[in-house]
Amino acid sequence: MMDLFQQQMNRKDEHVGHANQQYRATSAPEFVETRFVHHPFTTVDVADVSLQTKIAGLTFNVPFFINAITGGSPLTTALNQRLAILARETGMAMATGSMSIAMKFPESTQSFKVIRQENPNGILFANLGAHYNAEAAKRAVDIIEANAIQIHVNRAQELVMPEGDRVFSNWLKNIEEIVKASAVPVIVKEVGFGFSREAIAQLESIGVSAIDISGTGGTNFAKIENGRRKEDKLDFLEDWGQTTLTSLMEAQESRTPIIASGGVKTPMDMAKCFALGASLVGLSGEMLHLVRKDDSLPDAITTVQTWKEQLTTILTLVGADSISSLQQAPIVVAPSIQNWCDARGID
Ligand code: FNR
């Protein structure tokens, strides 16, 4: 019988394989149908634009980052190394994938450490699930000298996994304990099923530093886990959750900084997330696609540098000289998002 470590490494490799298969080059319709208002006269010139953004006491020179993906197996160590070099060469922050495997099998620790070794001065986020306690969170932070920790909440994914968790009622309490004990900011993130304003209020009440609403429209973990199941697939959960832009509307009242992720593919998608209130934008599926081949780094670096220039162009056109002024820019949301907001009483 295969041992538990091998099973977990295989799962990491399968997630990457399924995510690569799922990859789509085009943005979800709600991104396309959400539109900026064009004004011919604004007072912002290209040289006026700064892309800097701040959350949780951290300053990001690039307002988008490599969101949680992977680590733990030889294949994913190689991916982490390429992602870390991409982050270093372009100035992006980067999150590890879940470090759960390193909590259980110390022999996998190097798969995460490589990220800090390749990028000694970058902003790094550690990542763990919400069933872990404050002591585990501290260990994860220490392994990569993380600047913040992401705690992921992935109830829908766990329920589709045959070997997944079935107990969730302690998550909020665990997160509260981690927030109290953590020396670094605590970010709570979804894994692609979105957020509600009620859940955001719950997290605000326990004082988390930022919330990544990670919504539907990009990598679909219900589909990935169904793809790994041999039988009794839970197909009916593949359409579960709130889209990324809808989740941003749910977060309109949030006083806690919001990170947007889920199906973000282009600088125009990013700009729309900022205009709906995000302070930072995360990309996983798209970053994985950029570094999927052994020799893909030079092109990946060029692509990310181009995204920075394109984002600057969009800010100039909108008339926003900073990410915080882009957050105030006029934007008209897709009809499907407007319907949701009407039903939920969101202005
Ligand atoms: C992920 N994601 C993820 N999130 C997390 O918090 N911990 C994790 O270990 C993982 N693992 C993981 C593996 C792979 C292969 C992918 C593509 C993604 C979820 C990710 O951070 C993000 O929330 C979703 O993927 C939605 O964003 P994209 O992929 O549509 O940009």
Tab-separated table of C-alpha atoms and ligand atoms in Angstrom:
chain	number	residue	atom	x	y	z
A	1	MET	CA	0.000	0.000	0.000
A	2	MET	CA	1.189	3.517	-0.810
A	3	ASP	CA	2.313	5.420	2.293
A	4	LEU	CA	0.589	8.605	3.425
A	5	PHE	CA	3.433	10.930	2.388
A	6	GLN	CA	3.445	9.498	-1.144
A	7	GLN	CA	-0.353	9.891	-1.309
A	8	GLN	CA	-0.128	13.530	-0.288
A	9	MET	CA	2.675	14.258	-2.763
A	10	ASN	CA	0.587	12.621	-5.506
A	11	ARG	CA	-2.366	14.810	-4.564
A	12	LYS	CA	-0.231	17.947	-4.953
A	13	ASP	CA	0.913	16.800	-8.403
A	14	GLU	CA	-2.664	15.904	-9.411
A	15	HIS	CA	-3.929	19.356	-8.368
A	16	VAL	CA	-1.340	20.961	-10.633
A	17	GLY	CA	-2.180	18.583	-13.505
A	18	HIS	CA	-5.939	19.198	-13.270
A	19	ALA	CA	-5.467	22.978	-12.875
A	20	ASN	CA	-3.312	23.064	-16.014
A	21	GLN	CA	-5.957	21.076	-17.914
A	22	GLN	CA	-8.667	23.484	-16.730
A	23	TYR	CA	-6.745	26.541	-17.872
A	24	ARG	CA	-8.675	28.990	-20.067
A	25	ALA	CA	-7.015	31.948	-21.758
A	26	THR	CA	-10.096	34.173	-21.691
A	27	SER	CA	-11.578	36.149	-18.782
A	28	ALA	CA	-14.937	35.128	-17.283
A	29	PRO	CA	-17.955	36.956	-18.827
A	30	GLU	CA	-18.606	39.041	-15.685
A	31	PHE	CA	-15.149	40.633	-16.058
A	32	VAL	CA	-15.842	41.453	-19.712
A	33	GLU	CA	-19.334	42.792	-18.993
A	34	THR	CA	-18.139	45.019	-16.118
A	35	ARG	CA	-17.006	48.267	-17.714
A	36	PHE	CA	-15.139	51.433	-16.779
A	37	VAL	CA	-16.688	54.779	-17.718
A	38	HIS	CA	-14.435	56.475	-20.264
A	39	HIS	CA	-13.794	60.226	-19.847
A	40	PRO	CA	-11.765	61.999	-22.563
A	41	PHE	CA	-10.348	64.581	-20.120
A	42	THR	CA	-8.473	63.613	-16.969
A	43	THR	CA	-5.482	65.264	-15.351
A	44	VAL	CA	-3.354	62.121	-14.964
A	45	ASP	CA	-0.254	61.597	-17.156
A	46	VAL	CA	1.607	58.286	-17.493
A	47	ALA	CA	4.491	59.608	-15.333
A	48	ASP	CA	2.056	60.418	-12.490
A	49	VAL	CA	0.988	56.786	-11.970
A	50	SER	CA	2.233	54.734	-9.021
A	51	LEU	CA	1.286	51.042	-8.721
A	52	GLN	CA	2.258	50.846	-5.058
A	53	THR	CA	-0.301	49.503	-2.587
A	54	LYS	CA	-0.315	48.773	1.144
A	55	ILE	CA	-2.068	46.247	3.320
A	56	ALA	CA	-1.432	45.007	6.835
A	57	GLY	CA	1.584	47.281	7.259
A	58	LEU	CA	3.266	45.787	4.159
A	59	THR	CA	4.124	47.853	1.081
A	60	PHE	CA	3.770	46.165	-2.312
A	61	ASN	CA	5.520	47.835	-5.256
A	62	VAL	CA	3.559	45.581	-7.605
A	63	PRO	CA	-0.165	45.432	-6.738
A	64	PHE	CA	-0.664	41.832	-7.948
A	65	PHE	CA	1.014	38.683	-6.619
A	66	ILE	CA	1.504	34.945	-7.017
A	67	ASN	CA	-1.300	33.534	-4.899
A	68	ALA	CA	-1.186	30.148	-3.126
A	69	ILE	CA	-0.473	27.220	-5.448
A	70	THR	CA	1.688	24.386	-4.292
A	71	GLY	CA	4.643	22.624	-2.658
A	72	GLY	CA	5.554	19.309	-1.037
A	73	SER	CA	6.621	17.002	-3.893
A	74	PRO	CA	9.674	17.027	-6.198
A	75	LEU	CA	7.564	18.286	-9.136
A	76	THR	CA	6.048	21.109	-7.100
A	77	THR	CA	9.434	22.052	-5.602
A	78	ALA	CA	10.609	22.767	-9.152
A	79	LEU	CA	7.466	24.836	-9.763
A	80	ASN	CA	7.979	26.749	-6.509
A	81	GLN	CA	11.545	27.513	-7.501
A	82	ARG	CA	10.442	28.960	-10.853
A	83	LEU	CA	7.629	30.932	-9.222
A	84	ALA	CA	10.048	32.313	-6.617
A	85	ILE	CA	12.468	33.474	-9.322
A	86	LEU	CA	9.551	35.027	-11.225
A	87	ALA	CA	8.528	36.890	-8.050
A	88	ARG	CA	12.088	38.041	-7.367
A	89	GLU	CA	12.729	39.261	-10.929
A	90	THR	CA	9.478	41.210	-11.170
A	91	GLY	CA	9.041	42.460	-7.585
A	92	MET	CA	5.831	40.545	-6.917
A	93	ALA	CA	4.898	39.099	-3.530
A	94	MET	CA	4.266	35.344	-3.406
A	95	ALA	CA	2.287	32.894	-1.292
A	96	THR	CA	3.267	29.255	-0.798
A	97	GLY	CA	0.746	26.485	-1.339
A	98	SER	CA	-0.628	24.850	1.786
A	99	MET	CA	2.213	23.928	4.142
A	100	SER	CA	0.063	21.248	5.754
A	101	ILE	CA	2.278	18.554	4.177
A	102	ALA	CA	5.359	20.099	5.859
A	103	MET	CA	3.586	20.028	9.237
A	104	LYS	CA	3.126	16.256	8.857
A	105	PHE	CA	6.229	15.281	6.886
A	106	PRO	CA	9.285	17.407	7.684
A	107	GLU	CA	11.102	15.868	4.701
A	108	SER	CA	8.921	18.078	2.469
A	109	THR	CA	10.027	21.332	4.140
A	110	GLN	CA	12.664	22.083	1.500
A	111	SER	CA	9.888	22.334	-1.099
A	112	PHE	CA	8.808	25.567	0.650
A	113	LYS	CA	12.184	26.770	1.919
A	114	VAL	CA	13.379	27.042	-1.675
A	115	ILE	CA	10.993	29.986	-2.103
A	116	ARG	CA	12.808	32.050	0.536
A	117	GLN	CA	16.229	30.877	-0.639
A	118	GLU	CA	15.520	32.132	-4.174
A	119	ASN	CA	13.985	35.388	-2.973
A	120	PRO	CA	15.618	36.484	0.306
A	121	ASN	CA	14.163	40.009	0.291
A	122	GLY	CA	10.690	39.448	-1.194
A	123	ILE	CA	7.323	39.564	0.547
A	124	LEU	CA	6.217	35.978	1.219
A	125	PHE	CA	3.006	34.562	2.659
A	126	ALA	CA	2.904	31.148	4.333
A	127	ASN	CA	-0.336	29.157	3.866
A	128	LEU	CA	-2.223	26.706	6.100
A	129	GLY	CA	-5.774	25.417	6.524
A	130	ALA	CA	-8.164	26.739	9.175
A	131	HIS	CA	-8.084	23.552	11.248
A	132	TYR	CA	-4.470	24.232	12.267
A	133	ASN	CA	-3.644	25.895	15.593
A	134	ALA	CA	-1.512	28.912	16.437
A	135	GLU	CA	1.586	26.813	17.116
A	136	ALA	CA	1.445	25.238	13.633
A	137	ALA	CA	0.894	28.672	12.087
A	138	LYS	CA	4.050	29.929	13.806
A	139	ARG	CA	6.029	26.920	12.522
A	140	ALA	CA	4.845	27.551	8.962
A	141	VAL	CA	5.831	31.230	9.203
A	142	ASP	CA	9.266	30.325	10.577
A	143	ILE	CA	10.043	27.806	7.801
A	144	ILE	CA	10.003	30.510	5.117
A	145	GLU	CA	10.468	33.609	7.324
A	146	ALA	CA	7.069	34.703	6.057
A	147	ASN	CA	5.911	38.325	6.174
A	148	ALA	CA	2.279	37.220	6.670
A	149	ILE	CA	0.275	34.008	6.853
A	150	GLN	CA	-2.724	33.054	4.751
A	151	ILE	CA	-5.250	30.780	6.432
A	152	HIS	CA	-7.349	29.119	3.741
A	153	VAL	CA	-11.011	28.237	4.175
A	154	ASN	CA	-11.959	25.560	1.646
A	155	ARG	CA	-15.119	23.884	2.934
A	156	ALA	CA	-16.523	23.116	-0.513
A	157	GLN	CA	-13.225	21.542	-1.640
A	158	GLU	CA	-12.915	19.396	1.506
A	159	LEU	CA	-16.453	18.064	1.035
A	160	VAL	CA	-15.722	16.968	-2.526
A	161	MET	CA	-12.493	15.213	-1.455
A	162	PRO	CA	-13.152	11.648	-0.261
A	163	GLU	CA	-10.267	12.053	2.212
A	164	GLY	CA	-11.273	15.660	3.070
A	165	ASP	CA	-12.262	17.184	6.430
A	166	ARG	CA	-15.834	16.832	7.635
A	167	VAL	CA	-15.592	19.042	10.749
A	168	PHE	CA	-15.671	22.802	10.201
A	169	SER	CA	-17.422	24.217	13.245
A	170	ASN	CA	-14.130	25.079	14.986
A	171	TRP	CA	-12.596	27.094	12.148
A	172	LEU	CA	-13.541	30.599	13.262
A	173	LYS	CA	-12.329	29.874	16.788
A	174	ASN	CA	-9.015	28.499	15.440
A	175	ILE	CA	-8.525	31.572	13.272
A	176	GLU	CA	-9.222	33.812	16.277
A	177	GLU	CA	-6.509	31.965	18.260
A	178	ILE	CA	-4.052	32.299	15.374
A	179	VAL	CA	-4.799	36.041	15.072
A	180	LYS	CA	-4.170	36.514	18.810
A	181	ALA	CA	-0.863	34.623	18.790
A	182	SER	CA	0.589	35.544	15.402
A	183	ALA	CA	3.588	37.856	15.157
A	184	VAL	CA	2.806	38.470	11.461
A	185	PRO	CA	-0.440	39.660	9.787
A	186	VAL	CA	-3.127	37.002	9.266
A	187	ILE	CA	-4.912	36.917	5.907
A	188	VAL	CA	-7.939	34.641	5.567
A	189	LYS	CA	-8.567	33.373	2.047
A	190	GLU	CA	-11.023	31.252	0.138
A	191	VAL	CA	-9.758	28.882	-2.553
A	192	GLY	CA	-12.171	29.897	-5.308
A	193	PHE	CA	-15.722	29.776	-3.870
A	194	GLY	CA	-16.039	33.455	-2.871
A	195	PHE	CA	-17.143	35.309	0.252
A	196	SER	CA	-20.344	36.741	1.741
A	197	ARG	CA	-20.678	40.004	3.679
A	198	GLU	CA	-21.750	37.948	6.707
A	199	ALA	CA	-18.497	35.967	6.678
A	200	ILE	CA	-16.504	39.157	6.170
A	201	ALA	CA	-18.203	40.672	9.243
A	202	GLN	CA	-17.336	37.535	11.255
A	203	LEU	CA	-13.676	37.852	10.293
A	204	GLU	CA	-13.678	41.588	11.044
A	205	SER	CA	-14.974	40.869	14.528
A	206	ILE	CA	-11.929	38.687	15.279
A	207	GLY	CA	-9.474	41.203	13.841
A	208	VAL	CA	-7.892	39.526	10.802
A	209	SER	CA	-5.504	41.777	8.839
A	210	ALA	CA	-6.908	41.155	5.340
A	211	ILE	CA	-9.440	38.964	3.532
A	212	ASP	CA	-8.848	37.353	0.126
A	213	ILE	CA	-12.347	36.768	-1.228
A	214	SER	CA	-11.066	34.316	-3.907
A	215	GLY	CA	-14.222	33.734	-5.927
A	216	THR	CA	-15.486	31.528	-8.742
A	217	GLY	CA	-14.602	32.146	-12.373
A	218	GLY	CA	-11.074	30.750	-12.453
A	219	THR	CA	-9.588	27.565	-10.982
A	220	ASN	CA	-12.487	25.376	-9.865
A	221	PHE	CA	-11.572	23.103	-6.962
A	222	ALA	CA	-14.885	21.246	-6.983
A	223	LYS	CA	-14.039	20.230	-10.553
A	224	ILE	CA	-10.450	19.367	-9.661
A	225	GLU	CA	-11.497	17.126	-6.755
A	226	ASN	CA	-14.256	15.515	-8.841
A	227	GLY	CA	-11.610	14.855	-11.482
A	228	ARG	CA	-9.573	12.984	-8.848
A	229	ARG	CA	-12.591	10.929	-7.664
A	230	LYS	CA	-13.043	7.513	-9.243
A	231	GLU	CA	-16.771	7.325	-8.446
A	232	ASP	CA	-19.688	9.137	-6.781
A	233	LYS	CA	-18.629	12.485	-8.201
A	234	LEU	CA	-20.266	15.543	-6.600
A	235	ASP	CA	-20.889	17.301	-9.943
A	236	PHE	CA	-23.659	19.398	-8.400
A	237	LEU	CA	-21.034	21.376	-6.439
A	238	GLU	CA	-19.120	22.492	-9.523
A	239	ASP	CA	-21.291	25.594	-9.829
A	240	TRP	CA	-21.214	26.448	-6.106
A	241	GLY	CA	-20.189	29.823	-4.703
A	242	GLN	CA	-19.960	33.546	-5.432
A	243	THR	CA	-18.008	34.954	-8.362
A	244	THR	CA	-14.978	37.116	-7.688
A	245	LEU	CA	-16.631	40.430	-8.636
A	246	THR	CA	-19.833	39.510	-6.771
A	247	SER	CA	-17.722	38.751	-3.694
A	248	LEU	CA	-16.122	42.192	-4.029
A	249	MET	CA	-19.630	43.687	-3.991
A	250	GLU	CA	-20.353	41.639	-0.851
A	251	ALA	CA	-17.230	43.254	0.650
A	252	GLN	CA	-18.283	46.858	-0.042
A	253	GLU	CA	-18.820	47.640	3.661
A	254	SER	CA	-15.573	45.986	4.775
A	255	ARG	CA	-13.160	48.084	6.814
A	256	THR	CA	-10.615	45.256	6.572
A	257	PRO	CA	-8.457	45.436	3.422
A	258	ILE	CA	-9.666	43.143	0.657
A	259	ILE	CA	-7.557	41.028	-1.667
A	260	ALA	CA	-9.226	39.873	-4.903
A	261	SER	CA	-8.518	36.574	-6.603
A	262	GLY	CA	-10.293	33.942	-8.671
A	263	GLY	CA	-10.125	34.032	-12.465
A	264	VAL	CA	-7.967	37.160	-12.706
A	265	LYS	CA	-6.058	36.884	-16.000
A	266	THR	CA	-5.210	40.313	-17.357
A	267	PRO	CA	-4.346	43.834	-16.175
A	268	MET	CA	-7.872	44.886	-17.197
A	269	ASP	CA	-9.337	42.211	-14.877
A	270	MET	CA	-7.032	43.465	-12.112
A	271	ALA	CA	-8.066	47.093	-12.667
A	272	LYS	CA	-11.749	46.130	-12.375
A	273	CYS	CA	-11.027	44.372	-9.058
A	274	PHE	CA	-9.299	47.503	-7.719
A	275	ALA	CA	-12.192	49.690	-8.876
A	276	LEU	CA	-14.554	47.443	-6.890
A	277	GLY	CA	-12.481	47.951	-3.741
A	278	ALA	CA	-9.593	45.465	-3.758
A	279	SER	CA	-6.240	46.661	-2.393
A	280	LEU	CA	-4.202	43.786	-3.855
A	281	VAL	CA	-4.923	41.148	-6.517
A	282	GLY	CA	-3.800	37.493	-6.522
A	283	LEU	CA	-3.348	35.115	-9.454
A	284	SER	CA	-2.817	31.359	-9.188
A	285	GLY	CA	-4.060	29.565	-12.325
A	286	GLU	CA	-2.542	32.212	-14.582
A	287	MET	CA	0.852	32.157	-12.767
A	288	LEU	CA	0.941	28.361	-12.878
A	289	HIS	CA	0.281	28.546	-16.618
A	290	LEU	CA	3.158	31.030	-17.044
A	291	VAL	CA	5.742	28.711	-15.432
A	292	ARG	CA	4.302	25.300	-16.404
A	293	LYS	CA	7.277	24.360	-18.607
A	294	ASP	CA	10.884	23.925	-17.437
A	295	ASP	CA	12.110	26.622	-19.812
A	296	SER	CA	9.248	29.091	-19.394
A	297	LEU	CA	10.886	31.617	-17.031
A	298	PRO	CA	12.241	34.197	-19.525
A	299	ASP	CA	8.832	34.532	-21.224
A	300	ALA	CA	7.032	34.565	-17.877
A	301	ILE	CA	9.197	37.456	-16.645
A	302	THR	CA	8.543	39.415	-19.841
A	303	THR	CA	4.791	38.803	-19.529
A	304	VAL	CA	4.652	40.066	-15.928
A	305	GLN	CA	6.743	43.161	-16.792
A	306	THR	CA	4.296	43.866	-19.643
A	307	TRP	CA	1.341	43.506	-17.251
A	308	LYS	CA	2.818	46.267	-15.048
A	309	GLU	CA	3.083	48.587	-18.059
A	310	GLN	CA	-0.444	47.720	-19.196
A	311	LEU	CA	-1.844	48.360	-15.729
A	312	THR	CA	-0.132	51.772	-15.727
A	313	THR	CA	-1.791	52.493	-19.094
A	314	ILE	CA	-5.216	51.571	-17.708
A	315	LEU	CA	-4.777	53.767	-14.606
A	316	THR	CA	-3.784	56.666	-16.851
A	317	LEU	CA	-6.842	56.190	-19.053
A	318	VAL	CA	-9.154	55.926	-16.057
A	319	GLY	CA	-7.565	59.053	-14.550
A	320	ALA	CA	-6.266	57.353	-11.398
A	321	ASP	CA	-2.701	58.101	-10.269
A	322	SER	CA	-2.661	55.337	-7.613
A	323	ILE	CA	-4.371	52.106	-6.644
A	324	SER	CA	-6.263	53.958	-3.904
A	325	SER	CA	-7.630	56.480	-6.413
A	326	LEU	CA	-8.533	53.616	-8.781
A	327	GLN	CA	-10.669	52.257	-5.910
A	328	GLN	CA	-12.864	55.364	-6.365
A	329	ALA	CA	-13.127	55.128	-10.175
A	330	PRO	CA	-16.572	54.962	-11.780
A	331	ILE	CA	-17.419	51.477	-13.027
A	332	VAL	CA	-20.634	49.792	-14.189
A	333	VAL	CA	-21.000	46.180	-13.078
A	334	ALA	CA	-22.265	43.314	-15.274
A	335	PRO	CA	-26.067	42.818	-15.225
A	336	SER	CA	-25.654	39.455	-13.440
A	337	ILE	CA	-23.759	41.184	-10.602
A	338	GLN	CA	-26.340	43.986	-10.438
A	339	ASN	CA	-29.130	41.386	-10.082
A	340	TRP	CA	-27.273	39.727	-7.225
A	341	CYS	CA	-26.742	43.086	-5.493
A	342	ASP	CA	-30.449	43.984	-5.879
A	343	ALA	CA	-31.457	40.655	-4.333
A	344	ARG	CA	-28.984	41.095	-1.474
A	345	GLY	CA	-29.711	44.801	-0.827
A	346	ILE	CA	-26.163	45.917	-1.738
A	347	ASP	CA	-25.863	49.481	-3.154
B	1	FNR	C1	-4.552	26.466	-5.429
B	1	FNR	N1	-5.148	27.241	-4.423
B	1	FNR	C2	-4.740	27.062	-3.119
B	1	FNR	N2	-5.127	27.939	-2.153
B	1	FNR	C3	-4.699	27.813	-0.887
B	1	FNR	O1	-5.030	28.660	-0.059
B	1	FNR	N3	-3.883	26.760	-0.527
B	1	FNR	C4	-3.465	25.843	-1.448
B	1	FNR	O2	-2.716	24.923	-1.120
B	1	FNR	C5	-3.908	25.972	-2.787
B	1	FNR	N4	-3.549	25.067	-3.738
B	1	FNR	C6	-3.783	25.337	-5.073
B	1	FNR	C7	-3.232	24.521	-6.068
B	1	FNR	C8	-3.383	24.849	-7.407
B	1	FNR	C9	-2.752	23.965	-8.447
B	1	FNR	C10	-4.110	26.014	-7.774
B	1	FNR	C11	-4.254	26.418	-9.221
B	1	FNR	C12	-4.692	26.791	-6.796
B	1	FNR	C13	-6.226	28.213	-4.712
B	1	FNR	C14	-5.710	29.539	-5.211
B	1	FNR	O3	-4.883	30.180	-4.265
B	1	FNR	C15	-6.880	30.489	-5.605
B	1	FNR	O4	-7.625	30.808	-4.455
B	1	FNR	C16	-7.797	29.855	-6.647
B	1	FNR	O5	-7.056	29.029	-7.509
B	1	FNR	C17	-8.515	30.889	-7.498
B	1	FNR	O6	-7.609	31.704	-8.199
B	1	FNR	P1	-7.201	31.474	-9.753
B	1	FNR	O7	-6.471	30.173	-9.834
B	1	FNR	O8	-8.475	31.434	-10.537
B	1	FNR	O9	-6.298	32.630	-10.079
